[in-house]
Coordinates of C-alpha atoms in Angstrom, one line a residue:
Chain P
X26 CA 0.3 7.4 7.0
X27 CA 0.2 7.9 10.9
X28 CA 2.3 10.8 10.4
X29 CA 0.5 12.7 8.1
X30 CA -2.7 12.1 10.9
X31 CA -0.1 13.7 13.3
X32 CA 0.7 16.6 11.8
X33 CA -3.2 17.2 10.7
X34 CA -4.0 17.2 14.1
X35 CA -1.6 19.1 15.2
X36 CA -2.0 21.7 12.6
X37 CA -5.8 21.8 13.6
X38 CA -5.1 22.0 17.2
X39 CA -2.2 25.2 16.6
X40 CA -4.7 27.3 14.9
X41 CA -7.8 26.6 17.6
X42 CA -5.6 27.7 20.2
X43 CA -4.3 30.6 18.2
X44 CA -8.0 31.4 17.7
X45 CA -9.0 31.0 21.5
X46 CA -6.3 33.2 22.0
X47 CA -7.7 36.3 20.1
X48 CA -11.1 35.0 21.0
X49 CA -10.3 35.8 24.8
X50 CA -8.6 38.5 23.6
X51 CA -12.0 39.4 21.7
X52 CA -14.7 38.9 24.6
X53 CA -12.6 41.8 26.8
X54 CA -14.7 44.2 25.3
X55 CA -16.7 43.8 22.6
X56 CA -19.2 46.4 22.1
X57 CA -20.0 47.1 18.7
X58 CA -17.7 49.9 17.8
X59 CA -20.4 52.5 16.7
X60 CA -20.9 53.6 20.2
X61 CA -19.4 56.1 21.9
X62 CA -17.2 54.1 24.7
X63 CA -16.5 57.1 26.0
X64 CA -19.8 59.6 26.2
X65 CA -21.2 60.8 29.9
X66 CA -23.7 58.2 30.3
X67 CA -21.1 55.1 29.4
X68 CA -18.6 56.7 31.4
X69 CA -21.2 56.9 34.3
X70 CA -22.7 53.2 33.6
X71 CA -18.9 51.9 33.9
X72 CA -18.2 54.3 36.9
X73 CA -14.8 55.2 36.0
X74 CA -12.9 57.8 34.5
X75 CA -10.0 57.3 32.4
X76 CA -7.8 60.3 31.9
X77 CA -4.4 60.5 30.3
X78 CA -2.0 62.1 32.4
X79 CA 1.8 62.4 32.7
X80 CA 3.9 60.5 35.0
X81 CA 6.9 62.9 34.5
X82 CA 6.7 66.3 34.1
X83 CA 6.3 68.3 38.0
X84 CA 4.4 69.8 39.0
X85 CA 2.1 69.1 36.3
X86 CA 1.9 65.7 36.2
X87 CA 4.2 63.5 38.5
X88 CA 4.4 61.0 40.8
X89 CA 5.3 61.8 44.2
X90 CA 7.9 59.7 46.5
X91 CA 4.7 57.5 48.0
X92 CA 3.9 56.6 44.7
X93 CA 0.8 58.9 44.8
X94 CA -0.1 60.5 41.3
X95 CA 0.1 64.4 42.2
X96 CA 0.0 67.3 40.2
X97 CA -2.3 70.6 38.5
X98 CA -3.6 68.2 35.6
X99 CA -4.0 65.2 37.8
X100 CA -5.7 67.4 40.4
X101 CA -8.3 68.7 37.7
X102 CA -8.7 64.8 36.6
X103 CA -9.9 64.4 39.8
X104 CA -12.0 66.9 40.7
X105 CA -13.6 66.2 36.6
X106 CA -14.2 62.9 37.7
X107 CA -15.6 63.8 41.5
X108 CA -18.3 66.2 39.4
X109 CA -18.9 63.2 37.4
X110 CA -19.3 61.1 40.5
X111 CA -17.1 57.9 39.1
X112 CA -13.7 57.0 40.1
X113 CA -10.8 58.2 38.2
X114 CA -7.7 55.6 36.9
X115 CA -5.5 57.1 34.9
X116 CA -2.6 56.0 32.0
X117 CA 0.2 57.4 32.0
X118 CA 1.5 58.9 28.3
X119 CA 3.8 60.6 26.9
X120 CA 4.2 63.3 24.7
X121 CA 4.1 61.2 21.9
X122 CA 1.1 58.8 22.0
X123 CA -1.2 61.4 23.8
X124 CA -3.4 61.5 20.1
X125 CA -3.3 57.9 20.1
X126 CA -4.2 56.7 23.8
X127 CA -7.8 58.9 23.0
X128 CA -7.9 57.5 18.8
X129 CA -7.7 53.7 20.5
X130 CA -10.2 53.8 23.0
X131 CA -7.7 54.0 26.0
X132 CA -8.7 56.7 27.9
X133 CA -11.7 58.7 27.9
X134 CA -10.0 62.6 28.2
X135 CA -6.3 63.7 28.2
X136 CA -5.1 66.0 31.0
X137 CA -1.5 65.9 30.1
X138 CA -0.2 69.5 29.7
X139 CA -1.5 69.6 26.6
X140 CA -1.3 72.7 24.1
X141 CA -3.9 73.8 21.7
X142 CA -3.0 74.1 18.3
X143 CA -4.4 74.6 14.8
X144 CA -2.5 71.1 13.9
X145 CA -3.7 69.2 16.9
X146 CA -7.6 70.1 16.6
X147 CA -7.4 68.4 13.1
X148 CA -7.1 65.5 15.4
X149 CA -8.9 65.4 18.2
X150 CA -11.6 67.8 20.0
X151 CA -10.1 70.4 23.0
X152 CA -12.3 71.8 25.7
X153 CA -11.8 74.8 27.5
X154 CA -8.2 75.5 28.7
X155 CA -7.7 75.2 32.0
X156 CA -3.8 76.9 31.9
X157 CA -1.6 79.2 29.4
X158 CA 2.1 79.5 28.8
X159 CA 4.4 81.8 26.5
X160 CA 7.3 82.2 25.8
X161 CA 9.4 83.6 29.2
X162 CA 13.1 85.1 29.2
X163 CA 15.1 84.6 32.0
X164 CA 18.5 86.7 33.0
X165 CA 21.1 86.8 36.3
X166 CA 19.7 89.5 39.0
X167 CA 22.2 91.6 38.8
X168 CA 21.8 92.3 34.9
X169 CA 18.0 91.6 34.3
X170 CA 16.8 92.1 31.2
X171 CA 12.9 93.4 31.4
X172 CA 12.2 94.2 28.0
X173 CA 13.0 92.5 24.5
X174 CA 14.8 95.2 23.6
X175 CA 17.3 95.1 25.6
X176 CA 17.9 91.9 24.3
X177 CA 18.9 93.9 20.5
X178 CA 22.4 92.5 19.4
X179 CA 22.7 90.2 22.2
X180 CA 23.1 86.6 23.1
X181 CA 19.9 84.5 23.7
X182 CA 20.1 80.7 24.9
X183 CA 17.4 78.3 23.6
X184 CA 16.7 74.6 23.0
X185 CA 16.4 73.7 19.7
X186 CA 12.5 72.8 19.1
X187 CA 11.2 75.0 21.7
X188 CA 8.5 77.4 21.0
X189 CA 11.0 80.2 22.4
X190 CA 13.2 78.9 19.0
X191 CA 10.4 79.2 16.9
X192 CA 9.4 82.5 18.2
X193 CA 13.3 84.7 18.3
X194 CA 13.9 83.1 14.6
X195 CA 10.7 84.4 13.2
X196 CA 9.9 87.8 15.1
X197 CA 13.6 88.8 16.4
X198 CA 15.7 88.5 14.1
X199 CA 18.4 91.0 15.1
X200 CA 18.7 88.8 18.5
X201 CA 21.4 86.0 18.4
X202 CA 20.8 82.5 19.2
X203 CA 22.5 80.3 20.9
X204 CA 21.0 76.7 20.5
X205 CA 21.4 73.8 22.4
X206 CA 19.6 70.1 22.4
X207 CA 18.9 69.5 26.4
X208 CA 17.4 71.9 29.0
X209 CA 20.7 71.0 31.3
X210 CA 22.6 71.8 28.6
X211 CA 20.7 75.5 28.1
X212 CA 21.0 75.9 31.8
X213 CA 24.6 75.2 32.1
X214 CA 25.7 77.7 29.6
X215 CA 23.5 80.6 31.6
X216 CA 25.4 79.4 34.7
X217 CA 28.5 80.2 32.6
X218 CA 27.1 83.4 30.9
X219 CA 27.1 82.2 27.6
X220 CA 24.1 84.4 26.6
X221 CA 22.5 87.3 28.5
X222 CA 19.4 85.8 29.1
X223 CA 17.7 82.3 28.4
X224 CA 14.5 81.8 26.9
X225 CA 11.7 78.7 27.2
X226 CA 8.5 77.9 28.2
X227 CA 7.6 80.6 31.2
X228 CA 5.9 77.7 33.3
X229 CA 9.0 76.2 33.2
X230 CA 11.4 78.7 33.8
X231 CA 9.3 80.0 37.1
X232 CA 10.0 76.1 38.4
X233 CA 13.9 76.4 37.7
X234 CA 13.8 80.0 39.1
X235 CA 12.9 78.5 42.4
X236 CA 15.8 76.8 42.7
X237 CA 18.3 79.0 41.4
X238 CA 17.3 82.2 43.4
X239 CA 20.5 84.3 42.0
X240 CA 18.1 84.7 38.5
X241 CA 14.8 86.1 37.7
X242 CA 12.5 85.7 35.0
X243 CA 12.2 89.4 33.7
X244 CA 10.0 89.1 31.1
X245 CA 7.1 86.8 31.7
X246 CA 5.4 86.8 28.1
X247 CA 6.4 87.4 24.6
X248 CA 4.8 87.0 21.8
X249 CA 1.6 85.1 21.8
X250 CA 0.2 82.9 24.6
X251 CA -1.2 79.8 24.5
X252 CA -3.8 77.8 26.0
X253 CA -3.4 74.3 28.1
X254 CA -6.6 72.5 27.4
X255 CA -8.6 68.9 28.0
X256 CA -8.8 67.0 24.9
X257 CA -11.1 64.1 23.7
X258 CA -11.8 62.1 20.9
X259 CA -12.5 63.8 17.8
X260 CA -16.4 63.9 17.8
X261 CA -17.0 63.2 20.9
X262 CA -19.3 65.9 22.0
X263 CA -21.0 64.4 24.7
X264 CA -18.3 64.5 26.8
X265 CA -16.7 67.7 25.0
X266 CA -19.6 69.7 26.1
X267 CA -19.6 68.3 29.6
X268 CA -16.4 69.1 30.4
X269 CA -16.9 72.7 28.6
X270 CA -19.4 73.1 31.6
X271 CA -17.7 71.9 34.5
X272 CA -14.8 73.9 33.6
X273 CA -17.0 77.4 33.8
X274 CA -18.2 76.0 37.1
X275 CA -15.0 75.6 38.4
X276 CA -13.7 78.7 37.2
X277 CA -16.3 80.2 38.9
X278 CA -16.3 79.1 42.7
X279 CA -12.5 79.3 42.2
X280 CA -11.4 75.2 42.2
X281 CA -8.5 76.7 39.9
X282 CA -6.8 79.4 42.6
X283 CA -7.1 76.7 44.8
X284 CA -5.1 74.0 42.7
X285 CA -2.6 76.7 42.0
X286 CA -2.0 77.4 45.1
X287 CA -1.3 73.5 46.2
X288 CA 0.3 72.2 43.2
X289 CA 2.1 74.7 41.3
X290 CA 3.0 77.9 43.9
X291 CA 5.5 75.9 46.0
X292 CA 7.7 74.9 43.0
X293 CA 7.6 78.5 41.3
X294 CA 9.2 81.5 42.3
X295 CA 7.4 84.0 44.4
X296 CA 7.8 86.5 41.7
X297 CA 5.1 84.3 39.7
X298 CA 1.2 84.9 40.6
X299 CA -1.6 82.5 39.6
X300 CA -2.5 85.6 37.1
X301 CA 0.4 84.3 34.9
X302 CA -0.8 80.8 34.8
X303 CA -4.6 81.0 35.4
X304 CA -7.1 81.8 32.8
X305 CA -9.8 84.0 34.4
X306 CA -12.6 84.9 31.6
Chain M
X9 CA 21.3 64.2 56.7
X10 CA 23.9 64.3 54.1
X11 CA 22.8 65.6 50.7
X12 CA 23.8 62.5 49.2
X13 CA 22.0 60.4 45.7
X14 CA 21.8 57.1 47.4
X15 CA 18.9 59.5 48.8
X16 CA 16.5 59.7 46.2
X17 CA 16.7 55.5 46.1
X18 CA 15.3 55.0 49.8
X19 CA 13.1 58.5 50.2
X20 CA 9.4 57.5 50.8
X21 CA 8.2 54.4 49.0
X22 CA 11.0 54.6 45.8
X23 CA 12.7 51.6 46.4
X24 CA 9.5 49.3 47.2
X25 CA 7.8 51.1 44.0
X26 CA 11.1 49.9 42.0
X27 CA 10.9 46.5 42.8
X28 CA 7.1 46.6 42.1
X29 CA 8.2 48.0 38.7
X30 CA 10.5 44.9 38.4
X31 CA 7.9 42.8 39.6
X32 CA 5.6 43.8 36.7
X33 CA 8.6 43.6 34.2
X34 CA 9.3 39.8 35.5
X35 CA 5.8 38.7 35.6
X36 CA 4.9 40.0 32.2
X37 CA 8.2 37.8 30.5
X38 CA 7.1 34.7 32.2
X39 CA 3.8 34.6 31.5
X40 CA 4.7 35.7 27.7
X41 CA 7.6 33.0 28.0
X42 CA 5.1 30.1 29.1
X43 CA 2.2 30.9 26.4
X44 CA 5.1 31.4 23.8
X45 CA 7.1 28.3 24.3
X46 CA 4.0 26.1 24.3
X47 CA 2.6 27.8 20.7
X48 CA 6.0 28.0 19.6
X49 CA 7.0 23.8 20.2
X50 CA 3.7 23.5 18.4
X51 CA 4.3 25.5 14.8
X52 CA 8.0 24.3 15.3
X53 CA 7.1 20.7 14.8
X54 CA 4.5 21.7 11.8
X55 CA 7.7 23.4 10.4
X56 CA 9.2 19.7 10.2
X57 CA 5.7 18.9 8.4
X58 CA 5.7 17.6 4.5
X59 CA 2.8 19.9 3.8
X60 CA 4.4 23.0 2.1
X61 CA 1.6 25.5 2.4
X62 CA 1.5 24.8 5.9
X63 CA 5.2 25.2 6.3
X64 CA 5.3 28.4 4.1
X65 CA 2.3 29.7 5.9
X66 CA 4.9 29.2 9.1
X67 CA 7.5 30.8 7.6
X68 CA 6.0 34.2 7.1
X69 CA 4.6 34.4 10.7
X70 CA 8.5 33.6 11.7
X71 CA 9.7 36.3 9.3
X72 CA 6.7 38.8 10.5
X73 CA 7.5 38.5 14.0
X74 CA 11.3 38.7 13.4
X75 CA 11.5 41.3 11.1
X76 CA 9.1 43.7 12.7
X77 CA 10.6 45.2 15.4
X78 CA 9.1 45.0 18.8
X79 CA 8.3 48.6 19.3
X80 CA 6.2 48.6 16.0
X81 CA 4.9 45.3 17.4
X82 CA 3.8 46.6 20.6
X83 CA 2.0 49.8 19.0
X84 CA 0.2 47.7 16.9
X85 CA -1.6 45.4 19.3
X86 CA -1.9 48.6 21.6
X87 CA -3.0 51.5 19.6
X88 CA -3.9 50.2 15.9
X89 CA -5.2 46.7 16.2
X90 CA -7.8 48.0 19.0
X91 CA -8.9 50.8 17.3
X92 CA -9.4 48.5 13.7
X93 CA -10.4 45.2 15.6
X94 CA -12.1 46.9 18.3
X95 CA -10.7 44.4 21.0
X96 CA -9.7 46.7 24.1
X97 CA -7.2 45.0 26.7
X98 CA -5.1 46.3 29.7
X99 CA -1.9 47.0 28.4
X100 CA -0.1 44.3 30.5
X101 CA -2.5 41.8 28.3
X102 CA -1.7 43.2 25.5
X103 CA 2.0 43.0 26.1
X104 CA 1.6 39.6 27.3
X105 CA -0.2 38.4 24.5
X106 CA 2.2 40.2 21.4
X107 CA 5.2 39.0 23.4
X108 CA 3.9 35.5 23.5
X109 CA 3.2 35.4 19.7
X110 CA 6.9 36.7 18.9
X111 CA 8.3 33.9 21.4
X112 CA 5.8 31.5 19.8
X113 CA 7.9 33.0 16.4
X114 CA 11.6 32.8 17.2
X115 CA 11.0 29.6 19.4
X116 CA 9.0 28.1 16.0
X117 CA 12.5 28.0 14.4
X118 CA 14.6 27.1 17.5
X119 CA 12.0 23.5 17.8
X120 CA 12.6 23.0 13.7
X121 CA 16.3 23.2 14.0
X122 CA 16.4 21.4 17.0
X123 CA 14.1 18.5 15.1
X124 CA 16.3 18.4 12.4
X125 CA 19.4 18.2 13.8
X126 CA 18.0 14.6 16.0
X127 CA 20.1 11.9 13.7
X128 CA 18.1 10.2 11.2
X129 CA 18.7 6.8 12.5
X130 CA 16.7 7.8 16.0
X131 CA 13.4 8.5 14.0
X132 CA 13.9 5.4 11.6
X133 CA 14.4 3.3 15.3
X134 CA 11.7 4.7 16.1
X135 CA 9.2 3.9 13.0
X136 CA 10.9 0.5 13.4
X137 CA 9.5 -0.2 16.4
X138 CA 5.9 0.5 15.3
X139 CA 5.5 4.1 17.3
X140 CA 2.9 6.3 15.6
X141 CA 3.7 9.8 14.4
X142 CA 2.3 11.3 18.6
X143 CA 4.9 8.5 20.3
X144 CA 7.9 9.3 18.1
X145 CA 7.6 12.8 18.9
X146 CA 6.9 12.5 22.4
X147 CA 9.2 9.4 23.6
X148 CA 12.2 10.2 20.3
X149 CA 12.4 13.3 18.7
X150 CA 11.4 15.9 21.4
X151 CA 13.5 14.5 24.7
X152 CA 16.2 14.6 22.2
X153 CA 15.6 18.1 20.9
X154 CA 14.9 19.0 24.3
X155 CA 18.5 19.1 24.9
X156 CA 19.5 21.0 21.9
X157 CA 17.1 23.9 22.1
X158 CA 17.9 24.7 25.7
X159 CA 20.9 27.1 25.4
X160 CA 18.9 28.7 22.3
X161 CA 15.8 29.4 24.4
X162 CA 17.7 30.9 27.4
X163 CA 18.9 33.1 25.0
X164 CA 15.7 34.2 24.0
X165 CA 14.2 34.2 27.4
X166 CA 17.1 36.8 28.6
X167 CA 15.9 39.1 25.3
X168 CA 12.4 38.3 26.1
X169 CA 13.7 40.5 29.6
X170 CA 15.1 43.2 28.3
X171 CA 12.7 44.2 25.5
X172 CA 10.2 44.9 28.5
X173 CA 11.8 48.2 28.8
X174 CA 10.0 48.8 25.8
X175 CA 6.9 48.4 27.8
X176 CA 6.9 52.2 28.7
X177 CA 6.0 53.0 25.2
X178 CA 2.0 51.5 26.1
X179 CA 1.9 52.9 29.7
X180 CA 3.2 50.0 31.3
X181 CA 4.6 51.0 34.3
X182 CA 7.3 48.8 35.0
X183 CA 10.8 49.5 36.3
X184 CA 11.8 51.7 33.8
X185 CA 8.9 54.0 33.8
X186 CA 8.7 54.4 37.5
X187 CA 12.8 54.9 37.7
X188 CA 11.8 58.1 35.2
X189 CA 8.9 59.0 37.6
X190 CA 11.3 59.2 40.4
X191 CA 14.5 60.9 38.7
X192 CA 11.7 63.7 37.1
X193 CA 10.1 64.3 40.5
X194 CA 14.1 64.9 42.1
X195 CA 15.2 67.0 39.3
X196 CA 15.9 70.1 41.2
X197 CA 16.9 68.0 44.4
X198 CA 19.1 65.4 43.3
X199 CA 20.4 66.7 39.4
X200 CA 22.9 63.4 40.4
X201 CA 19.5 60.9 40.8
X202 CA 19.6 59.8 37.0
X203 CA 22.8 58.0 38.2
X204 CA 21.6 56.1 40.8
X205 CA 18.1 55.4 39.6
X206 CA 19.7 53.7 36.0
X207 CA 22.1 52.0 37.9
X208 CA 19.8 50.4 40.4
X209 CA 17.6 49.5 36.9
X210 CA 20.9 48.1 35.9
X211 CA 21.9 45.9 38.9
X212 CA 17.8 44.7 38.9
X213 CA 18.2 43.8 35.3
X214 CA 21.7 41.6 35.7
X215 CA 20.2 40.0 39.0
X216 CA 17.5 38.3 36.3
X217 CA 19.2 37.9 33.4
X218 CA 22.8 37.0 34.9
X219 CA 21.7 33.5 36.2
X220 CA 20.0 33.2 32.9
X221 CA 22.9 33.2 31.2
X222 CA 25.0 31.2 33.7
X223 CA 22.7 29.0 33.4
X224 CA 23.0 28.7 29.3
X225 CA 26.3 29.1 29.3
X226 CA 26.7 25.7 31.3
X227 CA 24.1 23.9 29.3
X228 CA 26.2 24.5 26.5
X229 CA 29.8 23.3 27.9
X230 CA 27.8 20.0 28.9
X231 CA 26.8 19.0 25.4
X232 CA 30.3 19.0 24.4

């Protein structure tokens, strides 16, 4: 039957295109996957540096109003890749698929705020930190609260997931919490005195401090601190030890007092230093 | 200068960096649209076929690509099938190309019903007259069917649209990613920019998909 021929030829024809498809898809880059796409020398032989970096979180990583990428991490991304001599392009990530943007071959180091912990270096491999953060309480001027214990009996505000959560459930118990689900929310209810004092991430609260020049962040750190580091993939210790070294350098002929001073000091409040941020060993 | 939100829309390059947002958003449907409907006329017609392992072959790439939602289906050709496959792509590929095989899906079902609802007599006129299987499709059945599967495919071409805001999710930046660049960059300035920023999204996304729909909407009154 005609027909039948048709359809044979049409069936044929369906899956070579289907295959040309994923053939072209194939051919993009198909190095055998043993290698390391994303050690020094292949990074140097391609001549660019990919770095995962976020598009939404200032001043860490943001994008300013002339569409320019901006920012402490992107700043560090550049100067990494300026030591490397290669260009940089970055990807922008979230929060969420920062593990899998390194796991998939998408970018060759993330620089996107991202913390160090026991549960993340299962995952992938962290270099040296480049930042810290802890815990930070902030209160109205006129009633600052300076130490935790002022804070006995009291009325905390916190957003539920934070690290400041975490930390007033486990070590302070005699504090109470008042929980919310959005930082506007958590802000709002300090506005309307709903708790004494606030607590979050301190890098964060020096930014809204800026703006809101009627409060003060009276205690800077509580509890334990922790580090802001470069991560890459799991294994990758070409790189890993690369960046371990440019990181010293820069630490030493003071690249990081610099960036502080040009991305993060004009959105924090004066009462901040680069002591609070920087790590200086 | 007035402290007002319209603001945040105009400062610097914001509104050109917008419409280039859009502009990715738009070209990443069509080309997905083009490749889809072409694949998806194909398996379509196979779905008409006689031959049943061929036609239940079909039917579980329909159901895959209908069942799976497109968010799993956009981290699987972006993060898991590169890392098993180890086929890398820019992300706007990648989108491209799992967009296009979903279309090629839903389309696949939109060409078989269209086929089968041509009357019977046309393709007996047509086997009549001594066309082979290629010339009753191409001179018969598919003008015909043609005109049936418009309204349906506008349809899918407006969803097509609006699942690109999914797009964020593998670093795309389209217009949905950059309108969250620019409302977290005016946090402290403009608390208000959220507003404006998702209702600009909003007018962008009705300027494409509005005239779609018009467009369906008057197909449809025609055929009756």
């Amino acid at each position: 039957m005609r027909k039948k021929v048709f359809f044979r030829k049409l069936f044929l024809g369906v899956v070579a295109s289907l295959g040309l498809i994923f053939l072209l898809a194939g051919c993009g880059n198909s190095s055998s996957s043993s290698n390391n796409q994303s050690s020094v020398s292949a990074i140097k032989k391609r001549g660019v540096l990919r770095v995962a970096v976020f598009g939404d979180l200032k001043p860490y990583g943001w994008v300013n109003q002339d569409g320019k990428r901006v920012g402490y991490d992107v700043t560090l991304a550049r100067q990494l890749a300026k030591d490397l001599n290669v260009k940089v392009k970055f990807t922008q990530v979230n929060a969420n698929n920062r593990v899998d943007a390194l796991n998939s071959n998408k970018v060759d180091l993330v620089l996107a705020n991202f913390t160090v912990t026991s549960d993340r270096k299962k995952v992938v491999d962290f270099a040296e930190p480049y930042m810290k953060v802890s815990v930070g309480v902030v209160s109205p001027k006129e009633s600052r609260i300076s130490d935790v214990a002022q804070l006995k009996g009291k009325t905390v505000i916190v957003s539920k997931g934070t690290t400041a959560e975490t930390y007033f459930t486990e070590k302070q118990k005699d504090v109470n919490l008042l929980k919310f689900d959005s930082k506007t929310q958590q802000f709002n209810a300090l506005k309307n005195k709903r708790g004494v004092a606030l607590a979050d991430d301190n890098s964060y609260l020096y930014a809204w401090v800026k703006n809101h020049p009627d409060y003060s962040v009276g205690i800077k750190t509580l509890g334990p601190s922790s580090a802001i580091a470069p991560a890459v993939k799991k294994g990758n210790s070409s790189l890993l030890n690369w960046t371990n070294k440019d990181i010293k350098k820069l630490r030493q002929n003071g690249f990081f007092e610099k960036a502080y001073n040009s991305d993060l000091k004009p959105y924090f409040s004066s009462e901040v230093n680069s002591a609070d941020i920087l790590i200086n060993k | 200068m007035v402290h007002l939100g319209t603001n945040i829309l105009f400062a610097g390059n914001n509104f050109v960096r917008l419409l280039e947002g859009l502009w990715t958003t738009v070209w990443i449907a069509i080309c997905a649209l083009i490749i889809g409907l072409i694949l998806g006329t194909g398996l379509g017609i196979l779905r008409t076929s006689k031959n049943r392992p061929v036609r239940i072959l079909l039917r579980l790439y329909l159901e895959f690509f209908r069942i799976v939602p497109s968010v799993v289906l956009l981290f699987l050709f972006y993060y898991i099938l590169p890392r098993q496959l180890n086929l890398n792509l820019p992300a706007e590929q990648m989108a491209v190309l799992a967009f296009a095989l979903w279309v090629a899906a839903e389309f696949s079902d939109i060409v078989r019903g269209a086929l089968i609802s041509v009357p019977q007599h046309q393709k007996e006129s047509g086997l009549a007259l001594g066309l082979n299987g290629w010339q009753l499709f191409r001179y018969v059945l598919l003008p015909q069917a043609l005109v049936l599967e418009l309204p349906a495919t506008i349809n899918l071409a407006t969803r097509v649209v609006k699942t690109t805001s999914l797009l964020m999710l593998i670093s795309v930046m389209d217009v949905i990613n950059i309108g969250q660049q620019i409302i977290e960059a005016n946090r402290q300035t403009y608390p208000n920019g959220i507003f404006w920023i998702y209702g600009i999204i909003f007018l962008f996304y009705f300027i494409v998909d509005y005239p779609l729909s018009l467009w369906a909407r008057r197909l449809a009154a025609k055929q009756h």
